[in-house]
Short mmCIF file of C-alpha atoms and ligand atoms in Angstrom, two decimals:
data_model
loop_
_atom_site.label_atom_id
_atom_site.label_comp_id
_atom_site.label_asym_id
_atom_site.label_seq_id
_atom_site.Cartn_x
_atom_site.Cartn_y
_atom_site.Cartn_z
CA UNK A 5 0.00 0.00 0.00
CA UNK A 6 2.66 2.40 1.07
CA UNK A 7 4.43 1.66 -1.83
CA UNK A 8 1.91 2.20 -4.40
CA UNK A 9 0.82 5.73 -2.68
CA UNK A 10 4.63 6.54 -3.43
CA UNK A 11 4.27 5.71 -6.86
CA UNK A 12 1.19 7.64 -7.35
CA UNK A 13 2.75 10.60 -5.73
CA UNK A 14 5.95 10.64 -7.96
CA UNK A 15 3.38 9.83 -11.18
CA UNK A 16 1.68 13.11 -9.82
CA UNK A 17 4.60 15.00 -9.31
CA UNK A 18 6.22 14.04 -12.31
CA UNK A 19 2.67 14.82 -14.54
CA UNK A 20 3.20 18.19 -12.79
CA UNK A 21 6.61 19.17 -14.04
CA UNK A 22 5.30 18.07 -17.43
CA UNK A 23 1.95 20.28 -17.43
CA UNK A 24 0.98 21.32 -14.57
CA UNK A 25 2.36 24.24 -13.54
CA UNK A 26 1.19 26.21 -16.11
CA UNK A 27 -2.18 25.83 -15.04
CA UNK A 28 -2.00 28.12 -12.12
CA UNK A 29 -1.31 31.56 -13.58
CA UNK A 30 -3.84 33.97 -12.55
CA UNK A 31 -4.85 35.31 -15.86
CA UNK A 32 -8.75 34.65 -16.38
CA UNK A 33 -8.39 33.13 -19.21
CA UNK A 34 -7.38 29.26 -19.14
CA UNK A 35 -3.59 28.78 -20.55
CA UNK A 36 -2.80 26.54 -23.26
CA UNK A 37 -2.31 22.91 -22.12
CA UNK A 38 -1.73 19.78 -23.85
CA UNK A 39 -4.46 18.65 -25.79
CA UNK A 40 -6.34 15.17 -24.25
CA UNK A 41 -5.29 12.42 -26.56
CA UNK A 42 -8.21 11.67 -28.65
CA UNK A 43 -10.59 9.18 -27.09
CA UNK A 44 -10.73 6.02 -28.57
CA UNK A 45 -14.69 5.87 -28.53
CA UNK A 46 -16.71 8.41 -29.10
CA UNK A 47 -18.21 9.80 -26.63
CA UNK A 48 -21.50 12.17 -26.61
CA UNK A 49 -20.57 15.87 -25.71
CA UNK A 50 -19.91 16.84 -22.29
CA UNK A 51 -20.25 19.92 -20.38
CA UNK A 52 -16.17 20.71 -20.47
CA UNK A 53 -16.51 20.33 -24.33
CA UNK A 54 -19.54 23.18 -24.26
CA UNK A 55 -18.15 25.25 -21.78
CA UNK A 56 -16.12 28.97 -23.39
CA UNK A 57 -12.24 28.74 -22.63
CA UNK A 58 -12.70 31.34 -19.94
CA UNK A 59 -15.10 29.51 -17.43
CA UNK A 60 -14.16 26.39 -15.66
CA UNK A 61 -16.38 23.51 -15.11
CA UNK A 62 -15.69 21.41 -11.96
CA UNK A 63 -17.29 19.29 -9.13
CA UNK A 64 -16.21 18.18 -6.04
CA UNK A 65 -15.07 15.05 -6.28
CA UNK A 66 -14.20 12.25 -3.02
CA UNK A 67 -11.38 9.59 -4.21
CA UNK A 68 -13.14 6.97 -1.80
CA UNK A 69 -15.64 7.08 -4.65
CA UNK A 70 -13.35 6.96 -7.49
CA UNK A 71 -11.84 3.58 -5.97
CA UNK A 72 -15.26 2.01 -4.97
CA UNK A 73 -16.70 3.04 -8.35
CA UNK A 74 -14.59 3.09 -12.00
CA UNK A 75 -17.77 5.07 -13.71
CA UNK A 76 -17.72 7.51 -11.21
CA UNK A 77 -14.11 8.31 -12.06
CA UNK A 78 -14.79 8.15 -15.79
CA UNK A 79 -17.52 10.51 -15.14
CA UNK A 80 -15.42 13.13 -13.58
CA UNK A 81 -12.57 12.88 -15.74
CA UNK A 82 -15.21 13.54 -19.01
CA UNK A 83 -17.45 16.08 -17.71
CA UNK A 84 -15.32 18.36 -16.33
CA UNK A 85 -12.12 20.65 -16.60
CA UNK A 86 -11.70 20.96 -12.68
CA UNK A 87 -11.85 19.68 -9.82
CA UNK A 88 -12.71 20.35 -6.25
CA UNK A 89 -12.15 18.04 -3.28
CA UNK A 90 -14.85 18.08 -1.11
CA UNK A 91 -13.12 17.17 1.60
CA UNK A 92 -9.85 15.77 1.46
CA UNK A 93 -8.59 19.41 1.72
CA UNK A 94 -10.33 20.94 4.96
CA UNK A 95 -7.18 21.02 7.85
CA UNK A 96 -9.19 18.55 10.37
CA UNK A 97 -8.63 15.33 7.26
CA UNK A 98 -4.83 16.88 6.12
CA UNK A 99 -3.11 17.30 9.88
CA UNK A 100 -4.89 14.75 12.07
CA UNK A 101 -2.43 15.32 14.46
CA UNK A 102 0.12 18.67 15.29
CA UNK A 103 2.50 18.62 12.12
CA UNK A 104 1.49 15.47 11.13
CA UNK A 105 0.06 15.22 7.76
CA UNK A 106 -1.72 12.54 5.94
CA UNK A 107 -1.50 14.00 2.05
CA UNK A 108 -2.68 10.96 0.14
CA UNK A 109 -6.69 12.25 0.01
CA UNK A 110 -5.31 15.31 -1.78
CA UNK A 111 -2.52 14.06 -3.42
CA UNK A 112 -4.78 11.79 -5.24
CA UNK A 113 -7.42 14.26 -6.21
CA UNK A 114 -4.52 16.28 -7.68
CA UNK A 115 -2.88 13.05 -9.62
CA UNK A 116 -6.30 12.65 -11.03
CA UNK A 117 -6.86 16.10 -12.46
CA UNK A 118 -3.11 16.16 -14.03
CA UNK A 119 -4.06 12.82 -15.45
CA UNK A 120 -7.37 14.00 -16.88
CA UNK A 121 -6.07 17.95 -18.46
CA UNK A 122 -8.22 19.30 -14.86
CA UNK A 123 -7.40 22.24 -12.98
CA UNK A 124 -7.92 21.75 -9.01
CA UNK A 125 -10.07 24.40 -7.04
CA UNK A 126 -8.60 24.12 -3.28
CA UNK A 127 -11.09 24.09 -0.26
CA UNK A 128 -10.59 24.80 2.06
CA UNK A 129 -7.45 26.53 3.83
CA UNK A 130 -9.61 27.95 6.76
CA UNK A 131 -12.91 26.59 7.11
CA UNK A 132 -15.63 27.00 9.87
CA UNK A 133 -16.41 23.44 10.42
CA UNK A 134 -12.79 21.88 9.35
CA UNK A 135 -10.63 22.87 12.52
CA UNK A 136 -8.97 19.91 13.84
CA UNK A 137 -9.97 19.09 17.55
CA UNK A 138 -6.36 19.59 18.78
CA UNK A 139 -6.29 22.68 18.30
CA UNK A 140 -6.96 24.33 21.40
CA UNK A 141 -9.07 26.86 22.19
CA UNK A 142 -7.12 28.17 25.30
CA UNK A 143 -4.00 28.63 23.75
CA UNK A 144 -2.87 32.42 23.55
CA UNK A 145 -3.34 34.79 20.40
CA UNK A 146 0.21 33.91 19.04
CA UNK A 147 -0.02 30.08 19.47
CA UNK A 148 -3.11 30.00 17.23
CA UNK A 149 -1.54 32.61 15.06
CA UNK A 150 1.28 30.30 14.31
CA UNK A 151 -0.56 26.88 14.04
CA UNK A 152 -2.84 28.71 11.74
CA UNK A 153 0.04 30.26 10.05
CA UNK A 154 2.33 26.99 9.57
CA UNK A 155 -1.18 25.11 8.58
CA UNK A 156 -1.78 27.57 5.59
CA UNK A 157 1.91 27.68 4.08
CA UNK A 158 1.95 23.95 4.67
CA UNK A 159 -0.63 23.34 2.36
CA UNK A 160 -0.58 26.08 -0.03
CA UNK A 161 3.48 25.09 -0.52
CA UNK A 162 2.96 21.23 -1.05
CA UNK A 163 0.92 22.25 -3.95
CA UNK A 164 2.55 25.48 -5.53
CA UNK A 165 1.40 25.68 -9.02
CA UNK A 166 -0.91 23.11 -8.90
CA UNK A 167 -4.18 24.39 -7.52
CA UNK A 168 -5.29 27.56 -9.91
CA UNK A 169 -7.12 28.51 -7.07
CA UNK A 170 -7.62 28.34 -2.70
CA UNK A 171 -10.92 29.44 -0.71
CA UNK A 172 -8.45 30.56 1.13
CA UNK A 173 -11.59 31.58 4.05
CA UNK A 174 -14.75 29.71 3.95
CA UNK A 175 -18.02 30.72 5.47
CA UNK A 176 -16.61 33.58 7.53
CA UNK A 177 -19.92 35.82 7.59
CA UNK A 178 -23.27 34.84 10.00
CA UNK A 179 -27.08 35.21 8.60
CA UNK A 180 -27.54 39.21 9.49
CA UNK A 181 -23.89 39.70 8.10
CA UNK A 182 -21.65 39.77 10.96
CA UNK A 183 -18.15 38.52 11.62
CA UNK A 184 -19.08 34.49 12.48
CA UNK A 185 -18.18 34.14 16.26
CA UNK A 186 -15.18 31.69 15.73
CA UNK A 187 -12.62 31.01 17.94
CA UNK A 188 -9.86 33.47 15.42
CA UNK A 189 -12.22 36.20 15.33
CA UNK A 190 -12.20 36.06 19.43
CA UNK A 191 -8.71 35.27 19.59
CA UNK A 192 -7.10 37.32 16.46
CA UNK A 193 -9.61 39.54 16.13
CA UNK A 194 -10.98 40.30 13.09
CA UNK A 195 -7.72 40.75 10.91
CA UNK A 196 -7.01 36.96 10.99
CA UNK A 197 -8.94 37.17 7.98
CA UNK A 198 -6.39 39.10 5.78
CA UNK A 199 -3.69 37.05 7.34
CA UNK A 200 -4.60 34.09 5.85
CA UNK A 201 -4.73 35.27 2.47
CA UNK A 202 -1.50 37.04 2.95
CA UNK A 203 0.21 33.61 4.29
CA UNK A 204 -1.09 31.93 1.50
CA UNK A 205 -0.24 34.52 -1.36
CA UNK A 206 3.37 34.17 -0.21
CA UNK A 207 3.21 30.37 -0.40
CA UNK A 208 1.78 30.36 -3.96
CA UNK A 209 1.77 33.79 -5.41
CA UNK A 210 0.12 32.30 -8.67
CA UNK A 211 -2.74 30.91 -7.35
CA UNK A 212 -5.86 32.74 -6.98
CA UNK A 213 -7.35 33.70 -3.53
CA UNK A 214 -10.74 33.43 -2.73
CA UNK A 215 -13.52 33.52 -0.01
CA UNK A 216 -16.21 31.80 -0.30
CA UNK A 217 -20.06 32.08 1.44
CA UNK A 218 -23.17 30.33 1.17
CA UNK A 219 -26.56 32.30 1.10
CA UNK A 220 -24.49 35.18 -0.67
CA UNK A 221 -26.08 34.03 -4.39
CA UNK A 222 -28.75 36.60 -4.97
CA UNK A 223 -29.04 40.30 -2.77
CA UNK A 224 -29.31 39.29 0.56
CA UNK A 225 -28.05 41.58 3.78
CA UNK A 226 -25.12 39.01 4.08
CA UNK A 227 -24.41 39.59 0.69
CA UNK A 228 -24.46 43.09 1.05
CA UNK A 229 -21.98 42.69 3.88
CA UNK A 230 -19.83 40.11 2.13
CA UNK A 231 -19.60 42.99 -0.42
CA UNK A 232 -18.23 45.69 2.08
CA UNK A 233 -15.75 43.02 3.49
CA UNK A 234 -14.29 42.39 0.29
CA UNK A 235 -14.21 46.30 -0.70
CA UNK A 236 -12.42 47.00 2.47
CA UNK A 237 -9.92 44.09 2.45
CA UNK A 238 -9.28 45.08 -1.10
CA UNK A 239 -8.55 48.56 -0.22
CA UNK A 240 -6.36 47.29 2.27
CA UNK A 241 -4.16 45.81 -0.19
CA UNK A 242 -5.83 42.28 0.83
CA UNK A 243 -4.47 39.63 -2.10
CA UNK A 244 -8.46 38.82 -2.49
CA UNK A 245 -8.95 37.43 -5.88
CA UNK A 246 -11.75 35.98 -5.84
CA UNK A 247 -15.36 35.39 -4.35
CA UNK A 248 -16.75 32.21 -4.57
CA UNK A 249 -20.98 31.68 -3.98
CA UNK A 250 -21.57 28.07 -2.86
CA UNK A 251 -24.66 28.33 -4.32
CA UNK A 252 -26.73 25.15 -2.25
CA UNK A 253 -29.81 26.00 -3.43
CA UNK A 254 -33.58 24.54 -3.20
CA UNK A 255 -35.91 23.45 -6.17
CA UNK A 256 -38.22 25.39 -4.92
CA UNK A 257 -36.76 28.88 -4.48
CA UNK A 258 -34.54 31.67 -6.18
CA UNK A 259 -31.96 33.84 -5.80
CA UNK A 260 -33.39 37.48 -6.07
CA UNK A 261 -31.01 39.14 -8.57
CA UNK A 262 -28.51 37.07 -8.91
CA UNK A 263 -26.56 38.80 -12.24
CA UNK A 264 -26.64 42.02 -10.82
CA UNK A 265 -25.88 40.39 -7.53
CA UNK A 266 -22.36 38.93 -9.35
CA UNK A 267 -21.92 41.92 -11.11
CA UNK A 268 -21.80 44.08 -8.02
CA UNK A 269 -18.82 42.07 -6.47
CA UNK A 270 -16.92 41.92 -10.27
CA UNK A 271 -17.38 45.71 -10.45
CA UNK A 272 -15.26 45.94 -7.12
CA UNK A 273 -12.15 44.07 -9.32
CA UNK A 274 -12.59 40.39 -8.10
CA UNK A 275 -13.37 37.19 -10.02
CA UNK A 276 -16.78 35.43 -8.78
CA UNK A 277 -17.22 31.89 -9.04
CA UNK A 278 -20.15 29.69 -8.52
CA UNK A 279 -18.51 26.80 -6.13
CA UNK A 280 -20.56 24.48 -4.49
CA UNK A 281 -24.12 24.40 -6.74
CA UNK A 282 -26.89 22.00 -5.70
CA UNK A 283 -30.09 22.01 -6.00
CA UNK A 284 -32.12 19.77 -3.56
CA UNK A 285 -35.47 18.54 -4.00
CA UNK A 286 -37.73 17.99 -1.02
CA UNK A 287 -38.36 14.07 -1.38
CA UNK A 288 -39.88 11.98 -3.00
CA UNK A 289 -38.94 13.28 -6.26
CA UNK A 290 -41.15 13.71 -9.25
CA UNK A 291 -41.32 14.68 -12.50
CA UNK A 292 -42.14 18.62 -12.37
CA UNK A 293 -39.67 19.04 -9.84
CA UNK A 294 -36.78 17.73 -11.61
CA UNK A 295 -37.61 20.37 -14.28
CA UNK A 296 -38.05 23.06 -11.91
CA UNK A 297 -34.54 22.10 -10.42
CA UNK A 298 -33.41 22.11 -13.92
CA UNK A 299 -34.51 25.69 -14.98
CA UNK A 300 -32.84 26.73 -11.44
CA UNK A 301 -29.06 24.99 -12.90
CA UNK A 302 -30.11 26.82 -15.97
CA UNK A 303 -30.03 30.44 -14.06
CA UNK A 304 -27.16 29.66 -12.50
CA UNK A 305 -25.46 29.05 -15.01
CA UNK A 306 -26.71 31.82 -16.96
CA UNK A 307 -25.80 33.97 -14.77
CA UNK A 308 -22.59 32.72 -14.21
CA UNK A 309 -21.99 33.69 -18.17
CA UNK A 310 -23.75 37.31 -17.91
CA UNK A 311 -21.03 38.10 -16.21
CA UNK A 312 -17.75 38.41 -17.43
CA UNK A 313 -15.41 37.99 -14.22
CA UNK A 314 -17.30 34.45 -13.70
CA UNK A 315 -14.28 32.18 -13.86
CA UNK A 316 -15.62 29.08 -12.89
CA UNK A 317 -18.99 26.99 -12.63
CA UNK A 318 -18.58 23.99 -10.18
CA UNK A 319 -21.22 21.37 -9.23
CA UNK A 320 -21.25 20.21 -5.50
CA UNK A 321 -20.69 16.68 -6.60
CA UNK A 322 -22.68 15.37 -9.67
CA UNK A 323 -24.46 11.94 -8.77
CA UNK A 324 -27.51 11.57 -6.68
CA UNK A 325 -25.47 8.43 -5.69
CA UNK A 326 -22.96 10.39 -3.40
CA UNK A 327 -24.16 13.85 -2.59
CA UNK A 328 -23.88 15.16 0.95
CA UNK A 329 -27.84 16.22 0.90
CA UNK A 330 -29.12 13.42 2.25
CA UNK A 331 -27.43 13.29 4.87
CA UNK A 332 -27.20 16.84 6.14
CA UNK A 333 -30.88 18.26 4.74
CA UNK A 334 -33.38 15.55 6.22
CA UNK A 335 -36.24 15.19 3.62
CA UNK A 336 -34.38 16.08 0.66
CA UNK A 337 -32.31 14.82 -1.83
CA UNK A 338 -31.87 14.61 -5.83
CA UNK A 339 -29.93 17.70 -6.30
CA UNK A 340 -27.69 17.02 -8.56
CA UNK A 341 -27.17 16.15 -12.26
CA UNK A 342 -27.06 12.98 -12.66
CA UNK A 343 -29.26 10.35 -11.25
CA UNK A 344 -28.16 7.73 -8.46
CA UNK A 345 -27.13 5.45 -11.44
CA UNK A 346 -25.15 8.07 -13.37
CA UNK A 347 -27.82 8.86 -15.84
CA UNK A 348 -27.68 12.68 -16.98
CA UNK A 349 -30.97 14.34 -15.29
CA UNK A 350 -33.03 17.50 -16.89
CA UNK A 351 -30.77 19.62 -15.38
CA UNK A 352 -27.80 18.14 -16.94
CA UNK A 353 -29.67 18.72 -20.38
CA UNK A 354 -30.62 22.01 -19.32
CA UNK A 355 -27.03 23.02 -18.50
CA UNK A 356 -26.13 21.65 -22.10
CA UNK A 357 -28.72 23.48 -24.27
CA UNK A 358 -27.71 26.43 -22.10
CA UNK A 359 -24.21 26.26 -23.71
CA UNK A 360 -25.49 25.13 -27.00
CA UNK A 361 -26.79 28.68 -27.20
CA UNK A 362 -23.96 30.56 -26.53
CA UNK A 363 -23.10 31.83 -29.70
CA UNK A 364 -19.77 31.47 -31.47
CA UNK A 365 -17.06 34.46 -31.33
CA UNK A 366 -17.31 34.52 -34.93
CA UNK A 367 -20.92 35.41 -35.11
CA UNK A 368 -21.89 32.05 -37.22
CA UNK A 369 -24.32 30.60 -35.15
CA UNK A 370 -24.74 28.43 -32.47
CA UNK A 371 -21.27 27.43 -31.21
CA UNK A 372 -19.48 23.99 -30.43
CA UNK A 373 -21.72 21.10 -30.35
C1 XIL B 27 -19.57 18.99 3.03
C2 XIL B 27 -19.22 17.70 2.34
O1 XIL B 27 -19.91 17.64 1.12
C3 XIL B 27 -19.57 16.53 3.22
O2 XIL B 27 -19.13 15.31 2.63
C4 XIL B 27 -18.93 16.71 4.58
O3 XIL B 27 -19.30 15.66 5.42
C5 XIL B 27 -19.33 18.03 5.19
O4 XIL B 27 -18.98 19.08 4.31
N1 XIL B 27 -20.29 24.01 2.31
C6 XIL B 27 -18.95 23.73 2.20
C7 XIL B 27 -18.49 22.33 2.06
O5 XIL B 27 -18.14 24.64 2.06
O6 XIL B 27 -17.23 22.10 2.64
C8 XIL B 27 -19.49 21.36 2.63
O7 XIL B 27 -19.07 20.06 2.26
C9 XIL B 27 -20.88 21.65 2.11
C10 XIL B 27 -21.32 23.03 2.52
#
């Protein structure tokens, strides 16, 4: 075992040197990379084939569910151009223990994208929920500081120029918009914040920072106060690249304003990026409201592509099979693309014609597809 997680790690580091690093600059527009050697069947369209150059199309991906399941690998590595791990990332799965660090979650994840032309969208460097348990809430101001400090450059080091981009601060903001009572914002006060981008923008100045919020997707008050904290951080000199809307939505509601919502925070200088989308259904499932969850991907996604500083359009997982809904959203379910047995759903077809439409930068038509 050991030795095969070795040889996956060199194979990963090696497919790095060849390709990879390019794929971190932090230009908006995706840098030439090798093409994907022509598949040997052929294959109907997928979503990474639709998608323009600029936008990235991801999902969150687990690697226990690559090894349990061979379609569900050959599922990610066709539909998509990136990747997020959904959990191997967070700092409570990476250092179990103080300075102890089990990589070969992420490490795999990573392999996988090299091997499959993917970018990697890190998540998350400091995460409400992700804090490993040994790290103590009565130590003093400095001793978090510099657990927090060596966590970040850890991770943002090991893979230098091979994740395009970090949520570098995940859910930081409560409902009415406040600061989120967390353990840094008692102890550091409420500058830990830009310290963890700065840490991590010195560990990989190439990748691009972002922080990332649920219920932030159409004009809400924390919106409106994710906005401010972004303006100010960014007149601070904060490296802030990017903000990232998880976008968990429900079939049976909608974002109010979501364009002009994005186009708010891309007016300030940022990227957005939808990060986490979902849409569950309240169970059972039926017919009308897979459609309605379908027209809900589609204006997403549209709005994603109203707006030019949208970099990236990532799925919280794509199977029914293995989303997180379930189990953290009792009575719902079904929110994702493809069925529990990998069949594409409405709103995978919805997300396609949506692209089919797009029309081509020469003005002939339609474009690809
Ligand atoms: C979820 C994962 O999907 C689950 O597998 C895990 O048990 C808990 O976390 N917002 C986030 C993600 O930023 O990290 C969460 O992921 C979903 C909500």
């Amino acid at each position: 075992m050991a030795l095969v997680l070795v040889v996956v790690a060199l194979l990963a580091t090696g497919l790095a040197v060849a390709y990879g690093i390019e794929r971190t600059s932090g230009d908006r527009a995706l840098p030439a990379v090798p093409t994907v050697p022509a598949p040997t069947v052929s294959r109907p369209p997928a979503l990474r084939d639709l998608m323009p150059p600029t936008v990235r199309v991801g999902s969150a991906a687990d690697g226990r569910w690559m090894s349990l399941d061979a379609e569900y690998g050959e599922l990610l590595g066709s539909e998509f151009d990136a990747i997020t791990p959904e959990n191997a990332m967070k700092w409570a799965n990476l250092e179990p223990s103080p300075d102890v660090y089990t990589w070969a979650g992420a490490d795999q994840l990573v392999g996988f994208a090299e091997q499959h032309d993917q970018s990697v969208y890190g998540h998350t460097l400091l995460g409400r929920t992700d804090v490993p348990r040994w790290v103590d809430p009565q130590w003093s101001a400095d001793q978090l500081r510099a657990v927090l400090r060596d966590h970040v450059t850890a991770v943002v080091s090991r893979y230098r120029g091979r994740v395009w981009a970090w949520d570098v601060i995940n859910e930081a903001l409560d409902e009415d918009g406040s600061l989120r009572d967390t353990l840094w914002l008692r102890k550091l006060g409420p500058g830990y914040i830009a310290e963890v981008f700065r840490w991590a923008h010195a560990a990989d100045p190439g990748a691009r920072l972002f922080i990332n919020d649920y219920g932030v997707e159409g004009r809400t008050r924390k919106a409106d106060a994710l906005l401010e904290l972004v303006r100010e951080l960014r007149r601070a000199g904060v490296p802030v690249d990017g903000v990232g809307f998880q976008s968990h939505l429900r079939w049976d509601e909608q974002p109010r304003d979501m364009v002009g919502n994005l186009r708010r925070f891309a007016q300030l200088g940022v990227s957005v990026a939808i990060t986490e989308l979902d849409v569950r259904i309240a169970l059972p499932e039926t017919a009308a409201k897979r459609e309605r969850q379908a027209a809900l991907y589609r204006q997403v996604l549209q709005a994603c592509l109203a707006v030019p500083a949208c970099v990236s359009f990532t799925v919280w997982g794509f199977t029914d099979a293995r989303s997180w809904i379930p189990g953290y959203h009792a009575g719902y379910g079904a929110a994702c693309i493809f069925d529990a047995a990998l069949v594409p759903k409405p709103a995978h077809a919805a997300l396609m014609d949506q692209l089919r439409r797009i029309p081509s930068p020469t003005g002939a038509g339609p474009g690809p597809g």
